[in-house]
Amino acid sequence: MELIITFIGGFAIFLYGMNQMGKGLQKAAGNKMKQLLAVLTNNRFLGVIVGALVTAIVQSSSATTVMIVGFVNAGLLNLTQAVGVIMGANIGTTITSWVVAMGEWSKYLKPDNMAPVAIAIGAYLMFFTKDKKKKQIGEIFVGFGMLFIGLGFMSDAVKPYRTSPVFKEAFKAFGENPFLGILVGAVVTFLVQSSSASVGILQTIAAATFLPFNAAVYIILGQNIGTCMTALLSSIGANKTAKRAAYIHLLFNIIGTIIFTVGIIIFFTYINPEMGYTETTMTSISIFHTIFNVGSTLLLFPFASYLVHLSGKIVRGQDKPDASNQDTVLRHLDERILETPSFAVENAIKEVVYMGRLAIENTKIATEALLERDVEKYQKAKENEKHINKIERLITDYLVKISNTSINEHQKQIVNNLFNSINDIERVGDHAENIAELAEYHMANDLYLSDDALQELTQMIQKTIETIELAIDARENEDIEAIRKVIQNEEIVDTLEEELRERHIKRLSQNLCTATTGVVFLDTISNLERISDHALNIAYYVKDEIL
């Protein structure tokens, strides 16, 4: 019981260290993750590279594939793009096994020696330096050290069983029965929800006891199938295209496992039977794990389109179109993407921009309702405002979830600015609604603006809409030139508001328009000036992030 508790505790520390190292790497990567997202094109080769790099940073192919399902569900990736990233994720997951194997290369790299050194360096960087980048590197070192402490505990718990006949007979059975070995590998990986972790367990067993090479390779093959279950489970509730992405991951690993299993059986049976009974090392597990994942990618990469086609045979039918803007945004703010917080931040920016575009469109509709005396546009503006309010709540909930993930200080600043931005955008929507209500009042009371008033309003409306459009463009592209134009335009709108107010008061004094019409005019230019103020706020948030 003591040994079991030690092993479980060691495994928990190992998982925590791996998770901590992944969080530190993500924080340190920061905007580089955004650049990775930008190169996701229909070029599958680039997809493989991105998948490998993301998984190396996240330290989990399961997290990457779950994220891919989320991206596909959100419509941010198509299946052609996803298949390359999935293949790359399998390659990236081999990094952890090489980190674990380091202990065999030199006595100085053994867990007992590496752990205290890594934690000491990490603790120093985290607690005694002020530089944020160094603190993030410190988190990586602490995670690295915890990983090695966990390995040490697991190794100590397994060592007493080195001569155990039960272990010996079990490993012999796994080596002689490929199906049994693959099944064990798949089940263990499914239970721990991480192929990197299950490979780490296998390496620990290999270092502490006698593990035949044939048993090890079959278990590794099973581990690559078991890791697909996480993505399959995450696809529950997703659209059909996202489900196909999860099945592509499963098909890729099953087909690769079948090919390698047939080849290994032939090799161990007819070419080199003795090799199957040799003792496995941690490094040999890393080598085979890498050969399998790289080899499967090389073999199946040319047939990626067939995998997409086959997934369509498994998951039949087409996705139904979304019923409303709310459904669309809810699908885009997919919680699976939170597995990779850096990408979740970028996804949130896209939806804030989307909300901004809706507010701009509603401003146009509301002002047109006033200028054109159009009842239908007034009603449309009122409906749109309800959608904007719903979308604000959805984005707010998503931003709260992002703020509770492992993001660096710069990303925290972006998230805080996004909170403020959606509040400003929602206020733009409110002012558009105010203008729509002024239009309705204008029509209901059979009021008419003079030609001069209409011309002046049109001028101010155009400048205001241009200002909010530039602010949303600045948010989307982090465009410093757009920010400068927003600042200039906002000053112009402020000046226009003052001039138009004076001119209209002069018209009122000359009895060129009625007091009731004057209220509509003055309230409209006041709402337009407030819209430009909110546009300036949005631009300043972006300016704070990039300067």
PDB file of N, CA, C and O in Angstrom, residues 171-204:
ATOM      1  N   PHE A 171       4.368  -8.741 -18.645  1.00  0.00           N
ATOM      2  CA  PHE A 171       5.084  -8.135 -19.768  1.00  0.00           C
ATOM      3  C   PHE A 171       5.336  -9.150 -20.886  1.00  0.00           C
ATOM      4  O   PHE A 171       5.298  -8.803 -22.068  1.00  0.00           O
ATOM      5  N   LYS A 172       5.566 -10.374 -20.499  1.00  0.00           N
ATOM      6  CA  LYS A 172       5.763 -11.425 -21.499  1.00  0.00           C
ATOM      7  C   LYS A 172       4.487 -11.623 -22.319  1.00  0.00           C
ATOM      8  O   LYS A 172       4.533 -11.761 -23.548  1.00  0.00           O
ATOM      9  N   ALA A 173       3.346 -11.601 -21.630  1.00  0.00           N
ATOM     10  CA  ALA A 173       2.058 -11.750 -22.323  1.00  0.00           C
ATOM     11  C   ALA A 173       1.806 -10.576 -23.261  1.00  0.00           C
ATOM     12  O   ALA A 173       1.322 -10.750 -24.393  1.00  0.00           O
ATOM     13  N   PHE A 174       2.155  -9.352 -22.805  1.00  0.00           N
ATOM     14  CA  PHE A 174       1.961  -8.164 -23.656  1.00  0.00           C
ATOM     15  C   PHE A 174       2.821  -8.250 -24.911  1.00  0.00           C
ATOM     16  O   PHE A 174       2.409  -7.819 -25.991  1.00  0.00           O
ATOM     17  N   GLY A 175       4.036  -8.791 -24.764  1.00  0.00           N
ATOM     18  CA  GLY A 175       4.940  -8.895 -25.910  1.00  0.00           C
ATOM     19  C   GLY A 175       4.534  -9.984 -26.883  1.00  0.00           C
ATOM     20  O   GLY A 175       4.740  -9.843 -28.098  1.00  0.00           O
ATOM     21  N   GLU A 176       3.958 -11.060 -26.370  1.00  0.00           N
ATOM     22  CA  GLU A 176       3.584 -12.176 -27.239  1.00  0.00           C
ATOM     23  C   GLU A 176       2.199 -11.995 -27.847  1.00  0.00           C
ATOM     24  O   GLU A 176       1.872 -12.632 -28.852  1.00  0.00           O
ATOM     25  N   ASN A 177       1.389 -11.144 -27.234  1.00  0.00           N
ATOM     26  CA  ASN A 177       0.038 -10.898 -27.736  1.00  0.00           C
ATOM     27  C   ASN A 177      -0.108  -9.404 -28.059  1.00  0.00           C
ATOM     28  O   ASN A 177      -0.411  -8.597 -27.180  1.00  0.00           O
ATOM     29  N   PRO A 178       0.123  -9.021 -29.322  1.00  0.00           N
ATOM     30  CA  PRO A 178       0.059  -7.603 -29.705  1.00  0.00           C
ATOM     31  C   PRO A 178      -1.255  -6.940 -29.321  1.00  0.00           C
ATOM     32  O   PRO A 178      -1.252  -5.798 -28.842  1.00  0.00           O
ATOM     33  N   PHE A 179      -2.370  -7.649 -29.506  1.00  0.00           N
ATOM     34  CA  PHE A 179      -3.675  -7.059 -29.211  1.00  0.00           C
ATOM     35  C   PHE A 179      -3.766  -6.693 -27.735  1.00  0.00           C
ATOM     36  O   PHE A 179      -4.267  -5.620 -27.374  1.00  0.00           O
ATOM     37  N   LEU A 180      -3.262  -7.560 -26.854  1.00  0.00           N
ATOM     38  CA  LEU A 180      -3.322  -7.311 -25.417  1.00  0.00           C
ATOM     39  C   LEU A 180      -2.462  -6.103 -25.045  1.00  0.00           C
ATOM     40  O   LEU A 180      -2.876  -5.243 -24.259  1.00  0.00           O
ATOM     41  N   GLY A 181      -1.250  -6.033 -25.616  1.00  0.00           N
ATOM     42  CA  GLY A 181      -0.365  -4.903 -25.344  1.00  0.00           C
ATOM     43  C   GLY A 181      -0.970  -3.580 -25.796  1.00  0.00           C
ATOM     44  O   GLY A 181      -0.932  -2.583 -25.066  1.00  0.00           O
ATOM     45  N   ILE A 182      -1.558  -3.582 -26.999  1.00  0.00           N
ATOM     46  CA  ILE A 182      -2.190  -2.375 -27.534  1.00  0.00           C
ATOM     47  C   ILE A 182      -3.380  -1.974 -26.663  1.00  0.00           C
ATOM     48  O   ILE A 182      -3.578  -0.788 -26.367  1.00  0.00           O
ATOM     49  N   LEU A 183      -4.156  -2.956 -26.220  1.00  0.00           N
ATOM     50  CA  LEU A 183      -5.329  -2.685 -25.387  1.00  0.00           C
ATOM     51  C   LEU A 183      -4.916  -2.041 -24.065  1.00  0.00           C
ATOM     52  O   LEU A 183      -5.531  -1.063 -23.622  1.00  0.00           O
ATOM     53  N   VAL A 184      -3.884  -2.599 -23.430  1.00  0.00           N
ATOM     54  CA  VAL A 184      -3.405  -2.050 -22.153  1.00  0.00           C
ATOM     55  C   VAL A 184      -2.941  -0.604 -22.331  1.00  0.00           C
ATOM     56  O   VAL A 184      -3.300   0.284 -21.543  1.00  0.00           O
ATOM     57  N   GLY A 185      -2.171  -0.356 -23.382  1.00  0.00           N
ATOM     58  CA  GLY A 185      -1.687   1.004 -23.647  1.00  0.00           C
ATOM     59  C   GLY A 185      -2.830   1.979 -23.869  1.00  0.00           C
ATOM     60  O   GLY A 185      -2.817   3.109 -23.357  1.00  0.00           O
ATOM     61  N   ALA A 186      -3.858   1.533 -24.622  1.00  0.00           N
ATOM     62  CA  ALA A 186      -5.005   2.400 -24.917  1.00  0.00           C
ATOM     63  C   ALA A 186      -5.813   2.699 -23.661  1.00  0.00           C
ATOM     64  O   ALA A 186      -6.203   3.852 -23.420  1.00  0.00           O
ATOM     65  N   VAL A 187      -6.047   1.670 -22.841  1.00  0.00           N
ATOM     66  CA  VAL A 187      -6.863   1.842 -21.633  1.00  0.00           C
ATOM     67  C   VAL A 187      -6.171   2.770 -20.638  1.00  0.00           C
ATOM     68  O   VAL A 187      -6.801   3.679 -20.079  1.00  0.00           O
ATOM     69  N   VAL A 188      -4.873   2.535 -20.398  1.00  0.00           N
ATOM     70  CA  VAL A 188      -4.133   3.374 -19.438  1.00  0.00           C
ATOM     71  C   VAL A 188      -4.137   4.832 -19.892  1.00  0.00           C
ATOM     72  O   VAL A 188      -4.363   5.754 -19.096  1.00  0.00           O
ATOM     73  N   THR A 189      -3.900   5.057 -21.187  1.00  0.00           N
ATOM     74  CA  THR A 189      -3.870   6.424 -21.708  1.00  0.00           C
ATOM     75  C   THR A 189      -5.237   7.076 -21.606  1.00  0.00           C
ATOM     76  O   THR A 189      -5.350   8.264 -21.287  1.00  0.00           O
ATOM     77  N   PHE A 190      -6.282   6.308 -21.874  1.00  0.00           N
ATOM     78  CA  PHE A 190      -7.641   6.847 -21.747  1.00  0.00           C
ATOM     79  C   PHE A 190      -7.924   7.248 -20.302  1.00  0.00           C
ATOM     80  O   PHE A 190      -8.521   8.303 -20.054  1.00  0.00           O
ATOM     81  N   LEU A 191      -7.462   6.451 -19.350  1.00  0.00           N
ATOM     82  CA  LEU A 191      -7.716   6.733 -17.936  1.00  0.00           C
ATOM     83  C   LEU A 191      -6.973   7.978 -17.465  1.00  0.00           C
ATOM     84  O   LEU A 191      -7.524   8.787 -16.707  1.00  0.00           O
ATOM     85  N   VAL A 192      -5.719   8.145 -17.908  1.00  0.00           N
ATOM     86  CA  VAL A 192      -4.941   9.311 -17.450  1.00  0.00           C
ATOM     87  C   VAL A 192      -5.137  10.514 -18.365  1.00  0.00           C
ATOM     88  O   VAL A 192      -4.688  11.619 -18.056  1.00  0.00           O
ATOM     89  N   GLN A 193      -5.819  10.315 -19.517  1.00  0.00           N
ATOM     90  CA  GLN A 193      -6.161  11.401 -20.450  1.00  0.00           C
ATOM     91  C   GLN A 193      -4.936  12.131 -20.984  1.00  0.00           C
ATOM     92  O   GLN A 193      -5.002  13.335 -21.267  1.00  0.00           O
ATOM     93  N   SER A 194      -3.825  11.403 -21.134  1.00  0.00           N
ATOM     94  CA  SER A 194      -2.616  12.038 -21.670  1.00  0.00           C
ATOM     95  C   SER A 194      -1.643  10.972 -22.141  1.00  0.00           C
ATOM     96  O   SER A 194      -1.183  10.158 -21.332  1.00  0.00           O
ATOM     97  N   SER A 195      -1.315  10.995 -23.428  1.00  0.00           N
ATOM     98  CA  SER A 195      -0.342  10.017 -23.938  1.00  0.00           C
ATOM     99  C   SER A 195       1.050  10.337 -23.417  1.00  0.00           C
ATOM    100  O   SER A 195       1.851   9.439 -23.154  1.00  0.00           O
ATOM    101  N   SER A 196       1.353  11.627 -23.238  1.00  0.00           N
ATOM    102  CA  SER A 196       2.665  12.014 -22.695  1.00  0.00           C
ATOM    103  C   SER A 196       2.851  11.435 -21.299  1.00  0.00           C
ATOM    104  O   SER A 196       3.924  10.919 -20.961  1.00  0.00           O
ATOM    105  N   ALA A 197       1.785  11.496 -20.484  1.00  0.00           N
ATOM    106  CA  ALA A 197       1.859  10.970 -19.115  1.00  0.00           C
ATOM    107  C   ALA A 197       1.982   9.452 -19.127  1.00  0.00           C
ATOM    108  O   ALA A 197       2.774   8.876 -18.366  1.00  0.00           O
ATOM    109  N   SER A 198       1.207   8.770 -19.987  1.00  0.00           N
ATOM    110  CA  SER A 198       1.254   7.305 -20.010  1.00  0.00           C
ATOM    111  C   SER A 198       2.590   6.802 -20.552  1.00  0.00           C
ATOM    112  O   SER A 198       3.109   5.779 -20.100  1.00  0.00           O
ATOM    113  N   VAL A 199       3.165   7.524 -21.505  1.00  0.00           N
ATOM    114  CA  VAL A 199       4.502   7.165 -21.993  1.00  0.00           C
ATOM    115  C   VAL A 199       5.527   7.376 -20.879  1.00  0.00           C
ATOM    116  O   VAL A 199       6.463   6.581 -20.705  1.00  0.00           O
ATOM    117  N   GLY A 200       5.341   8.443 -20.086  1.00  0.00           N
ATOM    118  CA  GLY A 200       6.231   8.683 -18.945  1.00  0.00           C
ATOM    119  C   GLY A 200       6.162   7.550 -17.931  1.00  0.00           C
ATOM    120  O   GLY A 200       7.188   7.132 -17.376  1.00  0.00           O
ATOM    121  N   ILE A 201       4.950   7.021 -17.680  1.00  0.00           N
ATOM    122  CA  ILE A 201       4.790   5.868 -16.781  1.00  0.00           C
ATOM    123  C   ILE A 201       5.543   4.669 -17.339  1.00  0.00           C
ATOM    124  O   ILE A 201       6.265   3.965 -16.612  1.00  0.00           O
ATOM    125  N   LEU A 202       5.387   4.433 -18.639  1.00  0.00           N
ATOM    126  CA  LEU A 202       6.062   3.295 -19.277  1.00  0.00           C
ATOM    127  C   LEU A 202       7.575   3.433 -19.182  1.00  0.00           C
ATOM    128  O   LEU A 202       8.280   2.455 -18.909  1.00  0.00           O
ATOM    129  N   GLN A 203       8.074   4.645 -19.369  1.00  0.00           N
ATOM    130  CA  GLN A 203       9.524   4.869 -19.265  1.00  0.00           C
ATOM    131  C   GLN A 203      10.016   4.634 -17.837  1.00  0.00           C
ATOM    132  O   GLN A 203      11.109   4.089 -17.636  1.00  0.00           O
ATOM    133  N   THR A 204       9.214   5.029 -16.860  1.00  0.00           N
ATOM    134  CA  THR A 204       9.579   4.808 -15.454  1.00  0.00           C
ATOM    135  C   THR A 204       9.659   3.315 -15.155  1.00  0.00           C
ATOM    136  O   THR A 204      10.587   2.845 -14.473  1.00  0.00           O
TER     137      THR A 204
END
